[in-house]
Each structure stands twice: as structure tokens, then as C-alpha cells.
PDB file of C-alpha atoms and ligand atoms in Angstrom:
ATOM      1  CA  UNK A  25       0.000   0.000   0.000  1.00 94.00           C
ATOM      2  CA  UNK A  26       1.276   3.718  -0.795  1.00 97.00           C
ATOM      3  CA  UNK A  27       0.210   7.108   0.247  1.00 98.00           C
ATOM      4  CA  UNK A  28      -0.108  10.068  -1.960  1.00 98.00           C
ATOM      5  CA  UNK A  29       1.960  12.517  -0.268  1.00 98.00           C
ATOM      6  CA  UNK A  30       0.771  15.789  -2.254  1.00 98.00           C
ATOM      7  CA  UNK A  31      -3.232  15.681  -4.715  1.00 98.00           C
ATOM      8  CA  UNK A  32      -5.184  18.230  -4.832  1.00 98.00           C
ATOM      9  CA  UNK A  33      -8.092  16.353  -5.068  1.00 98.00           C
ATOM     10  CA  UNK A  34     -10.085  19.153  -3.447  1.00 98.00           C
ATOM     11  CA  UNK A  35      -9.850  20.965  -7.212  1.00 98.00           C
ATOM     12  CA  UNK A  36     -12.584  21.294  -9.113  1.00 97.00           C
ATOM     13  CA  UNK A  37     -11.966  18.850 -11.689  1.00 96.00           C
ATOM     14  CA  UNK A  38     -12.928  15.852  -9.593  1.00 98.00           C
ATOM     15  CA  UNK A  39     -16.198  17.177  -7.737  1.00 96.00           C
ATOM     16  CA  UNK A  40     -18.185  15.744 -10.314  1.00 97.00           C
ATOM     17  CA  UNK A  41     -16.401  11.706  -9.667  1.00 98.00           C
ATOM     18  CA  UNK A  42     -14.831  12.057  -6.557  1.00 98.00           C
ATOM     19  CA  UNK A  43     -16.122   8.529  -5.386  1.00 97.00           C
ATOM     20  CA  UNK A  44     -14.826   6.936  -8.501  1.00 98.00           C
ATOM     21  CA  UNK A  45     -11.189   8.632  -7.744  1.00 98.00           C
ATOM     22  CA  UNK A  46     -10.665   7.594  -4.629  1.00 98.00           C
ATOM     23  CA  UNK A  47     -12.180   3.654  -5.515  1.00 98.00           C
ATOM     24  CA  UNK A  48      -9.341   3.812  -8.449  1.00 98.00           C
ATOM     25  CA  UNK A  49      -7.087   5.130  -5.985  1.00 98.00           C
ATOM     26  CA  UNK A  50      -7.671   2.000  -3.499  1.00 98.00           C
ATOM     27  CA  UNK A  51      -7.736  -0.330  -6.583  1.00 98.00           C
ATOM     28  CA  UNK A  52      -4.226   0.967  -7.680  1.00 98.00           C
ATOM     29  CA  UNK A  53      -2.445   0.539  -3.956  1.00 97.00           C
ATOM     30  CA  UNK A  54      -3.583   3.826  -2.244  1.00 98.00           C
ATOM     31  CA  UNK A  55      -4.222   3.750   1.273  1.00 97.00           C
ATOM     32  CA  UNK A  56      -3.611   7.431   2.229  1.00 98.00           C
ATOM     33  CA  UNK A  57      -4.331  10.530   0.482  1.00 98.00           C
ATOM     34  CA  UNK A  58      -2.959  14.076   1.730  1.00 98.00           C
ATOM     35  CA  UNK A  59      -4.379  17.043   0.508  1.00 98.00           C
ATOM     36  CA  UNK A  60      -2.029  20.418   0.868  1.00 98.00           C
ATOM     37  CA  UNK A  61      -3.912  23.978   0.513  1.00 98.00           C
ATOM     38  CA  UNK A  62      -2.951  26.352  -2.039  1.00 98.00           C
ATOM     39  CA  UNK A  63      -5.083  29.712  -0.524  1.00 97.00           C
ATOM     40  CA  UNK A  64      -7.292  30.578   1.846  1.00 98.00           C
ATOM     41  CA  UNK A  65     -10.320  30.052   0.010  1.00 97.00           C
ATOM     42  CA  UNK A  66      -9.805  26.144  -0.602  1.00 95.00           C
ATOM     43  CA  UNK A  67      -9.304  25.780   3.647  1.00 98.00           C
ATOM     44  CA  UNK A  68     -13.347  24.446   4.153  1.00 98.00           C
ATOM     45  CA  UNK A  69     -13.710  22.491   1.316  1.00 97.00           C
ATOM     46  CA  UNK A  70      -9.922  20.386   2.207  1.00 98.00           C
ATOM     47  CA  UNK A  71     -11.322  20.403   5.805  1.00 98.00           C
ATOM     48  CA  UNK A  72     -14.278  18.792   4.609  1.00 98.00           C
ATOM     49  CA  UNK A  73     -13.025  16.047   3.032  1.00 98.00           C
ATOM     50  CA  UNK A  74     -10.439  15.182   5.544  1.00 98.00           C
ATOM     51  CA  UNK A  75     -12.989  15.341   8.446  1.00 98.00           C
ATOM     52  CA  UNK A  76     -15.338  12.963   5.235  1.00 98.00           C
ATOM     53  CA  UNK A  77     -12.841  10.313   4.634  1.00 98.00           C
ATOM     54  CA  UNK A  78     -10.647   8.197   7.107  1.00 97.00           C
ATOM     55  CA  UNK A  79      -7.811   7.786   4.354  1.00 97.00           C
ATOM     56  CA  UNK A  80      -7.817  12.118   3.397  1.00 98.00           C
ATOM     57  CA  UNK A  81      -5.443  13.772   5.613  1.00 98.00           C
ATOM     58  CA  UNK A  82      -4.823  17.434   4.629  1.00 98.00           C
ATOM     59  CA  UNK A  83      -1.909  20.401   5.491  1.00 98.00           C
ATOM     60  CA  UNK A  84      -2.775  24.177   5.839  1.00 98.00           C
ATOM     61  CA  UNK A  85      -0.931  27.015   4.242  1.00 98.00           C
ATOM     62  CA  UNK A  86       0.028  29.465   1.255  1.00 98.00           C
ATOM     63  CA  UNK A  87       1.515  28.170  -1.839  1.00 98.00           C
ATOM     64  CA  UNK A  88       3.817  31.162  -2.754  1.00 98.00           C
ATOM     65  CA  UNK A  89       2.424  32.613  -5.588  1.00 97.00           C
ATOM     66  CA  UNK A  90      -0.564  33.294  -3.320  1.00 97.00           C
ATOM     67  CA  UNK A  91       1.787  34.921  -1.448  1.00 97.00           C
ATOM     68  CA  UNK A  92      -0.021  38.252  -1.542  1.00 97.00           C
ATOM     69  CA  UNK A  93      -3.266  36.261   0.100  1.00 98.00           C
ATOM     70  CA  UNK A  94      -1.554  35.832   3.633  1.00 98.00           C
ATOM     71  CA  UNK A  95      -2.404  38.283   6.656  1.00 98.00           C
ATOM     72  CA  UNK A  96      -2.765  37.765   9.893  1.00 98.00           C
ATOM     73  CA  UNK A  97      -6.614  36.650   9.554  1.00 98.00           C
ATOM     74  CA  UNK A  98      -5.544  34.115   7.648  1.00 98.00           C
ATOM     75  CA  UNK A  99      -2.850  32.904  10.014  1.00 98.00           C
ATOM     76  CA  UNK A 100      -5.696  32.309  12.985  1.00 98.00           C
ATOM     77  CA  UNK A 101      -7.814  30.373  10.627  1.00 98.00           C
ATOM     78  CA  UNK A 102      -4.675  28.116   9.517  1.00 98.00           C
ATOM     79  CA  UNK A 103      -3.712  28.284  13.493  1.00 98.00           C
ATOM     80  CA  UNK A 104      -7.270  27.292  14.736  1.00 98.00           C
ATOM     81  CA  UNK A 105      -7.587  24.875  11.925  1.00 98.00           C
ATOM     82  CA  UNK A 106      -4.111  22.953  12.714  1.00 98.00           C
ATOM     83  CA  UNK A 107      -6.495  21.840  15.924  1.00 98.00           C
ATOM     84  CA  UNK A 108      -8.386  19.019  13.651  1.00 98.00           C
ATOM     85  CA  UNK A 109      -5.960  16.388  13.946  1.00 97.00           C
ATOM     86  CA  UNK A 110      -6.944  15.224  10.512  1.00 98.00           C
ATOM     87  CA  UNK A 111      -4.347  18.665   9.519  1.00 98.00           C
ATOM     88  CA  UNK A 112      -1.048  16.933   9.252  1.00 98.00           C
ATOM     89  CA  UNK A 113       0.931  19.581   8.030  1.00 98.00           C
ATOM     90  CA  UNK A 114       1.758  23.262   7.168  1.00 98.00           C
ATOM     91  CA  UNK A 115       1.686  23.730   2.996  1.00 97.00           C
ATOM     92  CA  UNK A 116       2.319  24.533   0.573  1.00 98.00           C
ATOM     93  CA  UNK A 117       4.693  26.845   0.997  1.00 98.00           C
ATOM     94  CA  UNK A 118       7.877  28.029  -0.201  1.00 98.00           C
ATOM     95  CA  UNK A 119       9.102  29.588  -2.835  1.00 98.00           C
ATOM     96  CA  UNK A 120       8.397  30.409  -6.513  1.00 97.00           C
ATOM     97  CA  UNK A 121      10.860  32.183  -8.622  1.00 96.00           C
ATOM     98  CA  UNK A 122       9.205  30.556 -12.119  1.00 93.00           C
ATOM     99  CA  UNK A 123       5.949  31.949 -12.770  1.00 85.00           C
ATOM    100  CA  UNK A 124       6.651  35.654 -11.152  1.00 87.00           C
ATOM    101  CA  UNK A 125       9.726  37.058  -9.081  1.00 87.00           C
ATOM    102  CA  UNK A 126       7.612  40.580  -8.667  1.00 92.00           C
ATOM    103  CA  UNK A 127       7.313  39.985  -5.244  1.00 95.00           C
ATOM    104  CA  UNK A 128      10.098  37.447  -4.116  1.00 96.00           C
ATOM    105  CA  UNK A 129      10.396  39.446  -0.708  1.00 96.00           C
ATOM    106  CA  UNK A 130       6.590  38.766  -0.013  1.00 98.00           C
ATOM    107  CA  UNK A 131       7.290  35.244  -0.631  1.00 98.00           C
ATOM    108  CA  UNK A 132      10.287  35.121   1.413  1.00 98.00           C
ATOM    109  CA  UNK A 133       8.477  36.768   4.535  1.00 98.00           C
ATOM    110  CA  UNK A 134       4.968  34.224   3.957  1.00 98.00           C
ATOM    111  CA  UNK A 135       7.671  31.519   3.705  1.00 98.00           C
ATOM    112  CA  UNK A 136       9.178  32.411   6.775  1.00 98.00           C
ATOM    113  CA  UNK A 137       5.839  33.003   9.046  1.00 98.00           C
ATOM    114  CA  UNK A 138       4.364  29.449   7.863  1.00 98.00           C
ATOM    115  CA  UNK A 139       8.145  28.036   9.384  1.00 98.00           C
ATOM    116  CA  UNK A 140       7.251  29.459  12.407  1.00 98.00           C
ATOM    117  CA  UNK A 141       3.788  28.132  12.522  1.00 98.00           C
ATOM    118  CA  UNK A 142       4.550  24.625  12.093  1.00 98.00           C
ATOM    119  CA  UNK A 143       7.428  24.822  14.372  1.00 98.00           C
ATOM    120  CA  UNK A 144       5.340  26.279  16.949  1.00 98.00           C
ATOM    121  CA  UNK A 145       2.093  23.794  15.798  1.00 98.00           C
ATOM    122  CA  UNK A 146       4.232  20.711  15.792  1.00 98.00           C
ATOM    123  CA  UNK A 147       3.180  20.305  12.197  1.00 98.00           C
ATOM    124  CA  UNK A 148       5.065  18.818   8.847  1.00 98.00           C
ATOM    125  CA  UNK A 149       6.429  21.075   6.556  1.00 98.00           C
ATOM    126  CA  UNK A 150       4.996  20.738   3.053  1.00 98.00           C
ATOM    127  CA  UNK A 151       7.845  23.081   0.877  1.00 98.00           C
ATOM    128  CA  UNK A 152       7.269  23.851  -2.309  1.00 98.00           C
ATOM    129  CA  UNK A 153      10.470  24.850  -4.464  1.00 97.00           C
ATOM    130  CA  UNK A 154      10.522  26.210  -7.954  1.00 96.00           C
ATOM    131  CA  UNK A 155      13.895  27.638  -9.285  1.00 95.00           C
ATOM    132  CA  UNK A 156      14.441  28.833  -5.681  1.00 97.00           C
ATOM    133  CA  UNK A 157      16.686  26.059  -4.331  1.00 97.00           C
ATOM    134  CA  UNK A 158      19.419  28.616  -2.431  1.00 97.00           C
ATOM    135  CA  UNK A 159      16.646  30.889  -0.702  1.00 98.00           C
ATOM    136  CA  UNK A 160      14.636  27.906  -0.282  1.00 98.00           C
ATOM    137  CA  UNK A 161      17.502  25.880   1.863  1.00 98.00           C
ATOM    138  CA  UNK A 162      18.793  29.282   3.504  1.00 98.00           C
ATOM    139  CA  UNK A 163      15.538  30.147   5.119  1.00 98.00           C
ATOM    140  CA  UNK A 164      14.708  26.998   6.336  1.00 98.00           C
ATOM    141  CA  UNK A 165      17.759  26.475   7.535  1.00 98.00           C
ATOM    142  CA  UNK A 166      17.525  29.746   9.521  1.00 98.00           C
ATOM    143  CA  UNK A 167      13.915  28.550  11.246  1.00 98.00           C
ATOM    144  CA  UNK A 168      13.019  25.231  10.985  1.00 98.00           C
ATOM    145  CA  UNK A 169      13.677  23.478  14.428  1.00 98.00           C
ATOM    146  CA  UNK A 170      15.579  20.123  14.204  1.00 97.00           C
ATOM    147  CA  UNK A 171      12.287  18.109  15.878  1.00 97.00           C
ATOM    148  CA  UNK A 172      10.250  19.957  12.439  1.00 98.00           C
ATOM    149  CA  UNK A 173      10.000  17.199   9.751  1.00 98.00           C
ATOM    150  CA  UNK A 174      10.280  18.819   6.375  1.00 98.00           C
ATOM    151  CA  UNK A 175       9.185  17.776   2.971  1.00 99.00           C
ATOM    152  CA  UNK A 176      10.935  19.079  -0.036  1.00 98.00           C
ATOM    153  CA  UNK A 177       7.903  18.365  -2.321  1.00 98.00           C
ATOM    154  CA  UNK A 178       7.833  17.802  -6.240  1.00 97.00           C
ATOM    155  CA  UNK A 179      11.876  18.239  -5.968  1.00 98.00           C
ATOM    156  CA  UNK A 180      13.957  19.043  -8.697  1.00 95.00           C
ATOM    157  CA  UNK A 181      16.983  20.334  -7.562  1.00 97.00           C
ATOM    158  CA  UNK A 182      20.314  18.637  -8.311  1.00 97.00           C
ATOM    159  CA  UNK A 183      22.125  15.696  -6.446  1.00 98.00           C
ATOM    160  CA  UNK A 184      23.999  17.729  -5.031  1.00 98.00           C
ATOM    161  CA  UNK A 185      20.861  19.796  -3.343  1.00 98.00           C
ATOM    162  CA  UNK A 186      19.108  16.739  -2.879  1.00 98.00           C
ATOM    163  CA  UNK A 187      21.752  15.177  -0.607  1.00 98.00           C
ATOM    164  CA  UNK A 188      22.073  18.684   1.207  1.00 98.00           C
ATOM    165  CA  UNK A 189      18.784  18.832   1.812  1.00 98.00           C
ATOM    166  CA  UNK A 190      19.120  15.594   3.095  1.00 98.00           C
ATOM    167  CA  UNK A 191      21.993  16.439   5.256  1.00 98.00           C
ATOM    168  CA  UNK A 192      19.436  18.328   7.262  1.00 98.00           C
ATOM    169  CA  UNK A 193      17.055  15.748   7.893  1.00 98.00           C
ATOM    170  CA  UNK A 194      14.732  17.046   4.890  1.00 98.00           C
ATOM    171  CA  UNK A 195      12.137  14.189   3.252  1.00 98.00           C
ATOM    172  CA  UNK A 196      12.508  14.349  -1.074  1.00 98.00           C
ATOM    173  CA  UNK A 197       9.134  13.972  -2.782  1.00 98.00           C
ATOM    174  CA  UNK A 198       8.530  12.887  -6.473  1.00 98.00           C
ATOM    175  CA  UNK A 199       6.082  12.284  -8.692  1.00 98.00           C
ATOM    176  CA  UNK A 200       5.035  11.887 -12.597  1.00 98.00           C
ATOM    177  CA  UNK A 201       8.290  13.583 -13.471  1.00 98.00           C
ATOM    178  CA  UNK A 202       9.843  10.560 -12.452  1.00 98.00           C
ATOM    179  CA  UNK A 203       8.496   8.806 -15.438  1.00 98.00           C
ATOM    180  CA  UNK A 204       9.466  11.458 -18.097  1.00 98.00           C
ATOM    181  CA  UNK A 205      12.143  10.197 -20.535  1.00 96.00           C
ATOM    182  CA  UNK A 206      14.035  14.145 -20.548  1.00 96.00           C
ATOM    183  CA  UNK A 207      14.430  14.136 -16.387  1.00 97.00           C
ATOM    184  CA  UNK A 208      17.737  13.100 -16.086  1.00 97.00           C
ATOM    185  CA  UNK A 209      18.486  15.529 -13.012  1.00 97.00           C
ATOM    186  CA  UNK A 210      15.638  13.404 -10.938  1.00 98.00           C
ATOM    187  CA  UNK A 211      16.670  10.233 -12.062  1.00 98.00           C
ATOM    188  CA  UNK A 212      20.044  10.671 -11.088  1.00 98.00           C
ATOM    189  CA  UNK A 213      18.470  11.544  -7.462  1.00 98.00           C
ATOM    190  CA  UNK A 214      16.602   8.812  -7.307  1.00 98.00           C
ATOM    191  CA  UNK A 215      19.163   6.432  -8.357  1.00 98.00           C
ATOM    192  CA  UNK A 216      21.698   7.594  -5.668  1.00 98.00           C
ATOM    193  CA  UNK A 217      19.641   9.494  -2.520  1.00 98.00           C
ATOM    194  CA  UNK A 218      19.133   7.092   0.669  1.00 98.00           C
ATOM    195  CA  UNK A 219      15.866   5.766   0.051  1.00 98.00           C
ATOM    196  CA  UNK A 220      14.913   6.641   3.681  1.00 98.00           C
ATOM    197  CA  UNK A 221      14.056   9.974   2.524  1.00 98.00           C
ATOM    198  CA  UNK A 222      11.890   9.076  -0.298  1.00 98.00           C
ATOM    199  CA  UNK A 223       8.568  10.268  -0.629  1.00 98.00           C
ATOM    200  CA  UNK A 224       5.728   9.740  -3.367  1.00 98.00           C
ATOM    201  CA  UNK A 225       3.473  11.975  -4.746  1.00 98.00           C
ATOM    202  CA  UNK A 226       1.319  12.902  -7.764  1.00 98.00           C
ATOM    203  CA  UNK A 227       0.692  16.663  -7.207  1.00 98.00           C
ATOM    204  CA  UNK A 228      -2.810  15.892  -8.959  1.00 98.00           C
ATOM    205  CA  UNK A 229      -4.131  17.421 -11.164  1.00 98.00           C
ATOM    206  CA  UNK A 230      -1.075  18.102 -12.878  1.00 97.00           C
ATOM    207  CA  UNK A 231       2.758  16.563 -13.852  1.00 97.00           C
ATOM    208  CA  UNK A 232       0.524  13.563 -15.196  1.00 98.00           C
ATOM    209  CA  UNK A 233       2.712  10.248 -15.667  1.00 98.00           C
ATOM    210  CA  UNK A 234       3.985   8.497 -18.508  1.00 97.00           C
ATOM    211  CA  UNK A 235       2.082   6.770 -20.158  1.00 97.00           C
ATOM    212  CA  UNK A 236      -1.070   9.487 -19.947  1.00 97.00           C
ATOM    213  CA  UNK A 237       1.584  12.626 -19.902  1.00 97.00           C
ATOM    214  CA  UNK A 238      -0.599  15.814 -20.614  1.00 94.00           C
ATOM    215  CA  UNK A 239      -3.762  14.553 -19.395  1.00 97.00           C
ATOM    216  CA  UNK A 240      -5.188  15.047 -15.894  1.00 98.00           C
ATOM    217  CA  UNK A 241      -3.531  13.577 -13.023  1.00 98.00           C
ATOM    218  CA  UNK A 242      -5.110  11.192 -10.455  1.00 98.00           C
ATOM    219  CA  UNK A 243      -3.768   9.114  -7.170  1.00 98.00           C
ATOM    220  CA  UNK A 244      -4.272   5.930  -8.802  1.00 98.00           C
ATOM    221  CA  UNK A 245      -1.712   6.739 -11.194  1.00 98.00           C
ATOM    222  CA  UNK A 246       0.918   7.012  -8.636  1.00 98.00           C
ATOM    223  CA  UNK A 247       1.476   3.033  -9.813  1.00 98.00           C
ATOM    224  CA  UNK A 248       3.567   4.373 -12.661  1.00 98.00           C
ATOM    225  CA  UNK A 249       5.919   6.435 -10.387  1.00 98.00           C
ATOM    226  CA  UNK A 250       6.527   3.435  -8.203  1.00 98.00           C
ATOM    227  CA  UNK A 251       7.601   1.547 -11.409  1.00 98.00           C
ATOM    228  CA  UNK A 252       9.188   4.186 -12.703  1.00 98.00           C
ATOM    229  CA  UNK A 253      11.558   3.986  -9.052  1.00 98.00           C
ATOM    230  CA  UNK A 254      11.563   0.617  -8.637  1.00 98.00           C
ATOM    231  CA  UNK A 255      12.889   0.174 -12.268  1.00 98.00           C
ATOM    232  CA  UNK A 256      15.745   2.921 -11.399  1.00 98.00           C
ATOM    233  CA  UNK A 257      16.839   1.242  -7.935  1.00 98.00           C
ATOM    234  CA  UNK A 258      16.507  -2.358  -9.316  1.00 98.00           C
ATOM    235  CA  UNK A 259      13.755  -3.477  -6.462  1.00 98.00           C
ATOM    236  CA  UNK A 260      10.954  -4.383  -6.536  1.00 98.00           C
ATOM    237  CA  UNK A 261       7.256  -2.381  -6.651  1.00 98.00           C
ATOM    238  CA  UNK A 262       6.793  -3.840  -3.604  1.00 98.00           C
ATOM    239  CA  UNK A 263       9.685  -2.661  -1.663  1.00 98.00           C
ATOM    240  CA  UNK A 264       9.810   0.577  -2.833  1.00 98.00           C
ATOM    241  CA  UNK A 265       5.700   0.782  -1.722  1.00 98.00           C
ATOM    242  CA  UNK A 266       6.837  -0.432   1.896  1.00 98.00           C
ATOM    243  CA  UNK A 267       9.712   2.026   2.277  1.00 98.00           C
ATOM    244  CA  UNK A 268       8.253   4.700   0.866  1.00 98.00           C
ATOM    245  CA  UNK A 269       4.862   4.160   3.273  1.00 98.00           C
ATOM    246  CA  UNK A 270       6.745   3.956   6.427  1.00 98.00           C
ATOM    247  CA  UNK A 271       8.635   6.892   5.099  1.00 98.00           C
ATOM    248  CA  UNK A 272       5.689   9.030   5.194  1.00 98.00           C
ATOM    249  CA  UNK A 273       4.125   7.859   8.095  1.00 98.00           C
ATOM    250  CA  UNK A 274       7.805   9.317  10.069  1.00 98.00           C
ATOM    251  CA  UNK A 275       7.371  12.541   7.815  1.00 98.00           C
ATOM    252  CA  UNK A 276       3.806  13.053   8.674  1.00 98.00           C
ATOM    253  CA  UNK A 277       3.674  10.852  11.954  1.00 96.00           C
ATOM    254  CA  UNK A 278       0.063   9.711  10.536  1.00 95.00           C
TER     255      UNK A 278
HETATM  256 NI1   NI B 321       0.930  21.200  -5.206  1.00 57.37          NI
END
């Protein structure tokens, strides 16, 4: 059995077969689902499903280019909401350098509040990190507390990052990018990281697997990154579902 580190199954796209998404999930090896928040405005309906479904755990937070949405109303609601034990973790957060760097300093400061908060709410870190690796490392190094499990998720930094980032205690999530033919960089990490850090994900709805690259993502696909690994470390599906399970059960003590 595997757990989905990182779906946003709360999105829109699956209101309409949500019951038919989780059964393929279950039918494909998926015992656990977490769902991260993206902005403030998603909080109820992730809350919902969590408190819904036994297997739906979920994380609070600001994914950084909703940056801008974070103020200290906001804070109290992800504060009072980390008491539902069914919130695992604080995320998304991090930061984004790809898709703006207008307000990298607004980032950097949301990034840096949300540390604090799951530090201080003895929650998981959920970091998101997007051509930001040296900011990225450098704050966290500067707040996380040692007993603060963090999650480097979707990474895509080098080897070299990768086993920094483990250095520090850091968990390394990946996904359908695993399975792309062009992602040497990850493969490389895969091949050679301790596989005690290794974390799956599918970041549903989108970095869709081979072989349905392009189309919309779903937990039950999450088969075809385990492959994908397996094939790369030369074990089998099996072991890399049990390592990577209790993996995430120490990252997200769930
Ligand atoms: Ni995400």
C-alpha cells in the first residue's frame, strides 16, 4: 500500500467523480491521500473532506504565488484549523521564482511566518520549491527546528541539493516527473539518494505520468511512479511501496 503525499483532489476537476477517484485510488495501492492547501479560500472544502474520509489527511498554508493572500486573519484560521488532527501539516509553501519574481520578498516573509507556525504547531512542513533552491535551503535552515520534519515536495533540484537537503534531515518527494524520458536531473536523485528519505506523490491534477503525460492527473496513477523507481533502484514495486509508506508515516507521523 502507498500514500499520496501531495493531490489536490479538493480541485474542481474531480467534484463531479470524486467517489470513482478515490475507488481507483484503493484499486491501484492507495491507502492514504494528503491534501495540501494552495489559498485561503480552498481551507473548508480540504477540511471537509479530511474530516469525510478516514484515508484524506490534509496540510494548511500558502503556496507562494498566493503569497499576496496571507495576513494575519488568515494565520488564525490556519492556526485554529491545525487543531483538527486530521491537519497533518503546514503547505504549501515556499518559494516560486518561475511563474513571477515581482514579489520574491513577499514570498520570502509568507515563507518564513508558515516556518514558524509549524514549528510552533508541531506540524510537517509541506515546501514547495521552484527555481528557488538557495533561498529555499537558507531560510529553512535559519527557522526550521531540528524536531520539524520537512518535505521538499515535487523536488527538482540537483544531487547535489538533494543530498544537502538531506543532510538536514529534509524528506525528497517525487512524482510523474519521475516517469518522463528528458528528467535526467531526478533520475540521477533517485538512483543515488538514501531511500529513507523518499517520498511519493502525484501533485494531482497536474505533472501527469507516462504513459497518460498531458492529461489530468489522479492518485491511482501514482502506480507508474513506483515503477518508474523501482525500475531505477533495481527493487521491486513492492519494496519501494513499503519504504516509501513507512517513510511518510515518520514525515507526517500519521
Ligand atoms: Ni501542489
Amino acid at each position: 500500500m502507498i500514500i499520496d503525499t501531495h493531490a489536490h483532489i479538493d480541485f474542481d476537476e474531480y467534484a463531479n467523480k470524486f467517489d470513482e477517484m478515490l475507488e481507483a485510488a484503493n484499486n491501484n495501492h492507495v491507502e492514504k491521500i494528503i491534501i495540501p492547501a494552495v489559498e485561503p479560500s480552498t481551507f473548508d472544502r480540504i477540511l471537509k473532506l479530511a474530516e469525510k474520509y478516514e484515508n484524506i489527511y490534509c496540510a494548511m498554508g500558502i503556496h507562494p504565488s498566493e503569497a499576496k493572500t496571507y495576513n494575519e486573519e488568515v494565520e488564525q484560521i490556519i492556526i485554529q484549523n491545525c487543531k483538527n488532527p486530521k491537519v497533518i501539516a503546514i503547505g504549501e509553501c515556499g518559494l516560486d521564482y518561475y511563474w513571477d519574481k515581482s514579489f520574491n520578498d513577499i514570498q520570502k516573509e509568507v515563507f518564513k511566518k508558515q516556518i514558524k507556525l509549524a514549528n510552533e504547531l508541531n506540524k510537517t512542513l509541506i515546501v514547495h520549491d521552484r527555481e528557488a533552491h538557495l533561498d529555499t535551503i537558507t531560510l529553512l535552515k535559519e527557522n526550521i527546528l531540528p524536531k520539524t520534519p520537512v518535505v521538499m515536495h515535487c523536488f527538482s533540484g540537483s544531487y547535489e541539493f538533494g543530498m544537502e537537503c538531506i543532510k538536514e534531515g529534509y524528506f525528497l518527494a517525487f512524482g510523474g516527473v519521475s516517469t518522463f524520458k528528458n528528467a535526467k536531473k531526478v533520475h540521477e536523485v533517485i538512483e543515488k539518494m538514501p531511500l529513507e528519505f523518499l517520498l511519493l506523490e502525484t501533485d494531482s491534477p497536474y505533472l501527469t505520468p507516462e504513459p497518460f503525460r498531458g492529461k489530468e492527473n489522479q492518485p491511482a496513477y501514482l502506480k507508474y511512479v513506483v515503477e518508474k523507481i523501482a525500475q531505477i533502484r533495481g527493487l521491486s514495486t513492492t519494496e519501494i511501496e513499503e519504504i516509501t509508506t513507512r517513510n511518510a508515516k515518520r514525515a507526517f507521523k500519521i
